[in-house]
Short mmCIF file of C-alpha atoms in Angstrom, two decimals:
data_model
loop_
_atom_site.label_atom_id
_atom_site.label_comp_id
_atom_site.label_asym_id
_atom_site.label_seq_id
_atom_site.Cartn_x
_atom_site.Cartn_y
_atom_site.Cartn_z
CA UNK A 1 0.00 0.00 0.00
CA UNK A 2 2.79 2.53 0.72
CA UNK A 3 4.19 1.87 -3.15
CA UNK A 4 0.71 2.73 -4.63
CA UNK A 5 0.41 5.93 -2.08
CA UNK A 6 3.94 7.13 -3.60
CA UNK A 7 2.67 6.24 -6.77
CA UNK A 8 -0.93 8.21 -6.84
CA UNK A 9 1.38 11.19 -5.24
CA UNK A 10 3.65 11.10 -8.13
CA UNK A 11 0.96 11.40 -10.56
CA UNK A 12 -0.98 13.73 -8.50
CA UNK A 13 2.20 16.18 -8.62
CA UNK A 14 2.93 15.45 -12.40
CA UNK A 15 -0.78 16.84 -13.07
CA UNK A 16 0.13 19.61 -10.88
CA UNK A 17 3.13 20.33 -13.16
CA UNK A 18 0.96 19.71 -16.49
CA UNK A 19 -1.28 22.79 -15.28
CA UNK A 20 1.22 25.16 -14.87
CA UNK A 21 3.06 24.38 -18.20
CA UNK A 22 -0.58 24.41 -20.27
CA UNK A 23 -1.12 27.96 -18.23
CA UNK A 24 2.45 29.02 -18.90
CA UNK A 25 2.26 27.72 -22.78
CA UNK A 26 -1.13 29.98 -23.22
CA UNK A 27 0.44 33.41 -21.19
CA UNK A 28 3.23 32.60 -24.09
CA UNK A 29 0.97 32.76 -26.70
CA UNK A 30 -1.32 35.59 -26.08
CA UNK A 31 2.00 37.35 -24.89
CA UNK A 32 2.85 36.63 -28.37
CA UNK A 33 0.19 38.08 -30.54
CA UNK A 34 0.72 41.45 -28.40
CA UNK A 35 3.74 41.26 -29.78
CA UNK A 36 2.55 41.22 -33.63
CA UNK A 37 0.00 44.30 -32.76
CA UNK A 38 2.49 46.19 -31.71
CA UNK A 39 4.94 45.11 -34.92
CA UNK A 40 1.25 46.35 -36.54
CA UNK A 41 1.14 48.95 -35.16
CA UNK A 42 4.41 50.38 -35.13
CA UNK A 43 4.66 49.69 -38.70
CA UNK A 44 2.91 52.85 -40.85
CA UNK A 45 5.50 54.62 -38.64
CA UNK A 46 8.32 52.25 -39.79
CA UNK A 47 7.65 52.65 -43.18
CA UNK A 48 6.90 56.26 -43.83
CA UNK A 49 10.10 56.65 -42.46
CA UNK A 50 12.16 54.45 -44.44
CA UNK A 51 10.40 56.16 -47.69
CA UNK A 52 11.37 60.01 -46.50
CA UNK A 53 14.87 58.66 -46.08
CA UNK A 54 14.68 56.85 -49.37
CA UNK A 55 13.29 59.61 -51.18
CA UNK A 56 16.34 62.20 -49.53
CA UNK A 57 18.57 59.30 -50.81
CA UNK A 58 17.63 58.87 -54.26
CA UNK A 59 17.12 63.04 -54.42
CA UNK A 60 19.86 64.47 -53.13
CA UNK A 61 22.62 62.07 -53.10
CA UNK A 62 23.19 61.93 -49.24
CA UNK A 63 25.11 58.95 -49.45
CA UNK A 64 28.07 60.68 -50.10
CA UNK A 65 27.57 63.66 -48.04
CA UNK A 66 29.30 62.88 -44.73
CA UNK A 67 27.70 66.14 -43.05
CA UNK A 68 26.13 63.44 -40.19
CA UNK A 69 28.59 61.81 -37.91
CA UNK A 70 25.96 59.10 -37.92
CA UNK A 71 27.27 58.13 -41.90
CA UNK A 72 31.08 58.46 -41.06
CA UNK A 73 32.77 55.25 -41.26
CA UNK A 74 35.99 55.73 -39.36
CA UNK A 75 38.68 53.36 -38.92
CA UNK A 76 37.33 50.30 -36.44
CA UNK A 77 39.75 50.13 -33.25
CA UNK A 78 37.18 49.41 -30.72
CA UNK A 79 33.32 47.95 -31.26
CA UNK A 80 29.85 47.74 -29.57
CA UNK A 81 28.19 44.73 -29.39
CA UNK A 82 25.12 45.26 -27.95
CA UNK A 83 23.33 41.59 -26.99
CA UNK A 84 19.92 41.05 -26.41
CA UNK A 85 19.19 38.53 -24.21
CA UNK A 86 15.63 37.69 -21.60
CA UNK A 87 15.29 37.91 -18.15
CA UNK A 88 14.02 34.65 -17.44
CA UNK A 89 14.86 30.94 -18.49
CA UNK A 90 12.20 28.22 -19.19
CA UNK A 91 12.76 29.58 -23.15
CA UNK A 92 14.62 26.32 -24.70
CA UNK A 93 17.87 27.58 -26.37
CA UNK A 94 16.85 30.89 -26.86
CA UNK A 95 19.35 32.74 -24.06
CA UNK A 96 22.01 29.94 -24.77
CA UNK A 97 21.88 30.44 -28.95
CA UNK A 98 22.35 34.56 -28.77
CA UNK A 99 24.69 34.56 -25.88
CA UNK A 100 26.73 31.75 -27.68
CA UNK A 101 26.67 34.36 -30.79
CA UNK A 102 28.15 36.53 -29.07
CA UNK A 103 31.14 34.78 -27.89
CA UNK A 104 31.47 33.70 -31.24
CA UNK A 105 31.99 37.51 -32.30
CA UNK A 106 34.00 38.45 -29.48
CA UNK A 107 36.36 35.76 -30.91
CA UNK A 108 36.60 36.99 -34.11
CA UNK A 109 37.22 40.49 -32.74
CA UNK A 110 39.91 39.31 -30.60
CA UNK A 111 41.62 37.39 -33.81
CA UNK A 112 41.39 40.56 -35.44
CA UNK A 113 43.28 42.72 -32.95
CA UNK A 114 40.11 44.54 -32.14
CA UNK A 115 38.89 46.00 -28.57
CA UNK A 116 34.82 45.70 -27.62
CA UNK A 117 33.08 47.01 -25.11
CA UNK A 118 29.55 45.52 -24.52
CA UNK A 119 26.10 46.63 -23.64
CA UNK A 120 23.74 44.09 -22.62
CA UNK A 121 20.11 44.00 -22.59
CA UNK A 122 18.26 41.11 -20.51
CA UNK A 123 19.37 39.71 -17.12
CA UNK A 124 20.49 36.25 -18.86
CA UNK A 125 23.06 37.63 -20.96
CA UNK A 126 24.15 40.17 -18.17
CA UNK A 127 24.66 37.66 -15.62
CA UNK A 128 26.82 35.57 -17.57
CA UNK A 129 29.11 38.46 -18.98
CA UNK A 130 29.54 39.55 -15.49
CA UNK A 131 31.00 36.08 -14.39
CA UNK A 132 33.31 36.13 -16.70
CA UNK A 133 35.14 39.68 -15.98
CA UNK A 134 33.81 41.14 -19.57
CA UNK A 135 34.15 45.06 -20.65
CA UNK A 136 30.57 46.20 -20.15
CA UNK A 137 29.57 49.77 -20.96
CA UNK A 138 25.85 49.32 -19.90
CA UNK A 139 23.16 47.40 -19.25
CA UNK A 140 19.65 46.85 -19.12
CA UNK A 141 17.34 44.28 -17.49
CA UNK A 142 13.54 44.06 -15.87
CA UNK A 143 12.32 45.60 -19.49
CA UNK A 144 8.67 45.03 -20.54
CA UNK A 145 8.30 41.65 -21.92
CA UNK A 146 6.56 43.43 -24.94
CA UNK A 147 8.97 46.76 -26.00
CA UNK A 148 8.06 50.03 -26.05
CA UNK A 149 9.47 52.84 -28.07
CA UNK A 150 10.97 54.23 -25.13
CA UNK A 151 12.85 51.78 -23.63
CA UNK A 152 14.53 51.37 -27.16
CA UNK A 153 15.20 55.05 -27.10
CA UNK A 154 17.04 54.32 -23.72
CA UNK A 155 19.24 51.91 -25.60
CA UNK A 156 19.64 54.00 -28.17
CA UNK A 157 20.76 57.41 -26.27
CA UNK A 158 23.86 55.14 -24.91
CA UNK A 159 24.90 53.62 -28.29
CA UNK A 160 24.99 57.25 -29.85
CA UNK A 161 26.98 58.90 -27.05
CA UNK A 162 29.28 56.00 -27.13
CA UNK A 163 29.44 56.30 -30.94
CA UNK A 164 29.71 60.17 -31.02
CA UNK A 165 32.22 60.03 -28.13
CA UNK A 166 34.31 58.13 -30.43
CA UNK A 167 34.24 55.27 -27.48
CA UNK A 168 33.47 52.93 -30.35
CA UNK A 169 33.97 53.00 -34.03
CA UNK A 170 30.79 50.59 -35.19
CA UNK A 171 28.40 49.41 -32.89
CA UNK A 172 26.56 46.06 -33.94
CA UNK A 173 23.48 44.30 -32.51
CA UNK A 174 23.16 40.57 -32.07
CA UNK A 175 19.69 39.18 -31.46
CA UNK A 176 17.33 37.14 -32.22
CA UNK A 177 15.44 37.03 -35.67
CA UNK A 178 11.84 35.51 -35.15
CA UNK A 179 11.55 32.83 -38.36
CA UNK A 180 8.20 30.84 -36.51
CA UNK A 181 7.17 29.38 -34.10
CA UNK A 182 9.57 27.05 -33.74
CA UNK A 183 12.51 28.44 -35.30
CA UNK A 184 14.26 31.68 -34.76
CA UNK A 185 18.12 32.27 -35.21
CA UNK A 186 20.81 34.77 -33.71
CA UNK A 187 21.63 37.16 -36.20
CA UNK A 188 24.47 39.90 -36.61
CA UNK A 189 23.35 43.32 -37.97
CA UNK A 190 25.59 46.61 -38.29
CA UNK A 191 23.70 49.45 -36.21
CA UNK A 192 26.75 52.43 -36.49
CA UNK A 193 27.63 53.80 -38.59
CA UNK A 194 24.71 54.10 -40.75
CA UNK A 195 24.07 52.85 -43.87
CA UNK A 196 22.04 54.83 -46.40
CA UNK A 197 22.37 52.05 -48.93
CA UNK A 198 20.21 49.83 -46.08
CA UNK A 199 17.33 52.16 -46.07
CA UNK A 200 15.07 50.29 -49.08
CA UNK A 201 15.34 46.59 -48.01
CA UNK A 202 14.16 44.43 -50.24
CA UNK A 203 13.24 41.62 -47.70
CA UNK A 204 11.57 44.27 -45.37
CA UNK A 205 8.46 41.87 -43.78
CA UNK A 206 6.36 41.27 -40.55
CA UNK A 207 5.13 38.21 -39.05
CA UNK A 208 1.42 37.64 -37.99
CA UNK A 209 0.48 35.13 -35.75
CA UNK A 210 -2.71 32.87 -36.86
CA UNK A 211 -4.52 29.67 -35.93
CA UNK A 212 -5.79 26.96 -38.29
CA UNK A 213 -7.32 23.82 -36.89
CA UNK A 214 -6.74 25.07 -33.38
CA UNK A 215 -3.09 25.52 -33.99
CA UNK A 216 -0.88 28.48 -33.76
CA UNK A 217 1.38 29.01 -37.06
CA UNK A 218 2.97 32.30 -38.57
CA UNK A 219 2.98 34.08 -41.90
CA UNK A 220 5.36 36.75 -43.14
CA UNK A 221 4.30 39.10 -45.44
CA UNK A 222 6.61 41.31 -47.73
CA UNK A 223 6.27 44.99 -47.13
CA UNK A 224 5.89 47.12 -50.52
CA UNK A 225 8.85 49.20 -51.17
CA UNK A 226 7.65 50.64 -54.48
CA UNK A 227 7.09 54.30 -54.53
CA UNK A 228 9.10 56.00 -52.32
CA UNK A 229 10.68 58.72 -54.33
CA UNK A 230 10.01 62.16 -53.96
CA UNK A 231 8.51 64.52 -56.94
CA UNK A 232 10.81 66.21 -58.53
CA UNK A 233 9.55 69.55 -57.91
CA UNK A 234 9.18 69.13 -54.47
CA UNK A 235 10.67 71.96 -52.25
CA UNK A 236 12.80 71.26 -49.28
CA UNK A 237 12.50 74.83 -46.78
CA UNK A 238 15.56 73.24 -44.17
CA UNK A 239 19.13 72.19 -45.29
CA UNK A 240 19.26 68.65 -46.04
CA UNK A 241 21.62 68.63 -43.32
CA UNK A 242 19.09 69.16 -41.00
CA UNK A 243 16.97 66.95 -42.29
CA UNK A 244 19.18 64.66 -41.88
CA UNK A 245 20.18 65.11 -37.91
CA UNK A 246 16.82 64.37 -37.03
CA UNK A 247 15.46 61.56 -39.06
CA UNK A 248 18.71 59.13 -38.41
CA UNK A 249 18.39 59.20 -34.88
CA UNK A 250 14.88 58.51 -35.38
CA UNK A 251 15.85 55.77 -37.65
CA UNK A 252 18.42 53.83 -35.79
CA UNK A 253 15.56 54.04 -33.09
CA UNK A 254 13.29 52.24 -35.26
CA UNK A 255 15.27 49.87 -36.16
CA UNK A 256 16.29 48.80 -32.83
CA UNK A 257 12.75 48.84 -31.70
CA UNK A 258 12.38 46.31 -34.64
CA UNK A 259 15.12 44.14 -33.13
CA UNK A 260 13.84 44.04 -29.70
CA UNK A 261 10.34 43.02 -30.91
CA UNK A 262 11.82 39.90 -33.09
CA UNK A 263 13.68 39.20 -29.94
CA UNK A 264 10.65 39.27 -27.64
CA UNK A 265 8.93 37.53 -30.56
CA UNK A 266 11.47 34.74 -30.75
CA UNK A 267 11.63 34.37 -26.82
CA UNK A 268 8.20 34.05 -26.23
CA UNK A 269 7.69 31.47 -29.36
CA UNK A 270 10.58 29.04 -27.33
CA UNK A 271 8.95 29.57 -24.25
CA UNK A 272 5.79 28.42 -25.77
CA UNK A 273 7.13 25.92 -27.65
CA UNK A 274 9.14 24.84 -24.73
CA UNK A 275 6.04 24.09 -22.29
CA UNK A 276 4.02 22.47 -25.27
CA UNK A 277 6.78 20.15 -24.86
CA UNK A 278 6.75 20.16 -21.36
CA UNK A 279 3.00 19.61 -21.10
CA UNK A 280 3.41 16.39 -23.72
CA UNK A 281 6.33 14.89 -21.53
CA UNK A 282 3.83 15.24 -18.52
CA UNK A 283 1.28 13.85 -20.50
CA UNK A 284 3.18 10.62 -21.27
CA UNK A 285 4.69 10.29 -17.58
CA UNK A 286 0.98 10.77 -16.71
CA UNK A 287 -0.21 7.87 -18.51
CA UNK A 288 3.47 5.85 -17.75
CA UNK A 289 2.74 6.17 -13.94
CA UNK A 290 -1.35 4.84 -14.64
CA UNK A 291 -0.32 1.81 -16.21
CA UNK A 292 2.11 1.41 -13.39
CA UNK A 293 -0.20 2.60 -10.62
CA UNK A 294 -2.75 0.03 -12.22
CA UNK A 295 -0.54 -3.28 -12.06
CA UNK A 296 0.86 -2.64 -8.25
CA UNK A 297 -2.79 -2.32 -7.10
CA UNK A 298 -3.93 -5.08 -8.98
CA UNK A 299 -0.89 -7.08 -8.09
CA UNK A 300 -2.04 -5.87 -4.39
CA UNK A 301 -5.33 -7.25 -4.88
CA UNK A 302 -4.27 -10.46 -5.96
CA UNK A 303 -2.10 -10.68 -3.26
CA UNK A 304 -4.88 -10.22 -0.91
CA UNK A 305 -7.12 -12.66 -2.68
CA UNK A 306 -4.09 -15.31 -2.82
CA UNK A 307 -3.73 -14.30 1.20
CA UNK A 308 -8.02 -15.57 2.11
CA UNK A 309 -8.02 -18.34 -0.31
CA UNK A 310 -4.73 -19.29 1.38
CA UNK A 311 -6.49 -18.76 5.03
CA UNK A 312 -9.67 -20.54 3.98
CA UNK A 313 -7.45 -23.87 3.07
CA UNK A 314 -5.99 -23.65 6.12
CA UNK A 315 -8.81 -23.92 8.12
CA UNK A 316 -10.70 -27.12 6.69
#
């Protein structure tokens, strides 16, 4: 009797488990479509930006006007890597894959001859650089698990003034790009200096998150990049100049904003994805411990049946 009591306790606390998982699974999910309204709805922004500084591009030849420190390539002694990592665990590989990208591209910095100083968003990534005695310039953790504009505007303020300060010479982000639901890879992309040749991108898409027959998947869709030059008799009343020094800072905010979504995109996807997986396992051990639950009680009740049929002899 005390193997069956351990037994129903086991499964008892396995269903326990199974609940939280399914809960944690579904906070995942819905976490995750906030995540494409706001991609949404940040995106009329997005692109009416990108065609303005199209349009200066293909009108007045900015690309070779280095006016903007922004555009000034200088030559690279020292870089910014800024990582973007989660504050929490329970995500699969996600906080192993982008902090593992990172060390990759300290590597090749170091082979290179290169300094870095790092700025770290998310408590994962932070945590581990700190172990291991690594130049950190800044970091930030506790951020909304959705972004907001102004928490990217935060992390933008301290790349520029270590850019303009001439602390680094290129800053570059490394996160996660957000593929589907169960995919999503580190990626490497050049924030500073600016590139005006990266304004029209080809590729530009967002994800939305659907369901069909009760399952979640994703579709990308291509953003239209077609029409973004300017009349030709169209009047500019400021220096381009100007124009410029406040639409790039506006810019690189964007497009960090961008990165931090696909980040909290791809974290939340593994951390769904993660306690689907979880929930199955517990599932299975659910239905392992039945069958075993089953045969010790029924082995208990023959026992007890062998034990009076054995008494009854006895006594004739």
């Amino acid at each position: 009797m005390a193997n069956l009591k351990i037994i129903r306790d086991r499964i008892q606390s396995v269903k326990n488990t199974k609940k939280i998982t399914e809960a944690m699974r579904l906070v995942a999910a819905a976490k995750v479509r906030r995540a494409q309204e706001q991609v949404l709805a940040t995106r009329p922004f997005a692109d009416r930006l990108a065609q303005v500084l199209y349009g200066l591009q293909s009108r007045l030849k900015f690309q070779n006007d280095n006016s903007s420190p922004l555009l000034q390539k200088r030559t690279v002694k020292t870089v910014g890597l800024l990582v973007v990592s989660g504050d929490r665990g329970l995500c699969g590989g996600y906080n192993g894959n982008v902090i593992r990208r990172a060390e990759n591209r300290i590597k090749e910095l170091k082979a290179e001859g290169l300094d870095y100083q790092l700025v770290l968003v998310g408590r994962k990534a932070t945590q581990y650089f700190q172990r291991r005695d690594q130049p950190i310039a800044q970091t930030f953790t506790s951020l909304e698990q959705v972004p907001t504009a102004a928490e990217s505007s935060q992390i933008a303020d301290v790349l520029l003034e270590l850019f303009l300060s001439e602390t680094v010479d290129r800053v570059e982000l490394i996160y996660t790009r957000f593929v589907s639901l169960i995919s999503s890879r580190p990626v490497i992309q050049t924030l500073l200096p600016l590139d005006p040749q990266g304004f029209e991108d080809p590729e530009d898409e967002i994800f939305r998150l659907t369901s069909r027959g009760g399952q979640f998947e994703v579709s990308r869709e291509q953003i239209d990049t077609t029409g973004r030059e300017f009349p030709r008799d169209m009047i500019f009343e400021q220096e381009p100049s100007q124009i410029l020094e406040t639409l790039l800072p506006l810019y690189l905010n964007n497009q960090l904003l961008r990165a931090l979504q696909e980040s909290a995109a791809s974290e939340l996807s593994a951390r769904m994805t993660a306690m689907s997986s979880a929930s199955d396992n517990a599932k299975q051990l659910i239905s392992t411990l039945t069958r075993s639950y089953n045969k010790a009680r029924q082995a208990a009740i023959t026992q007890e049946i062998l034990e009076v049929v054995g008494g009854a002899e006895a006594l004739k």
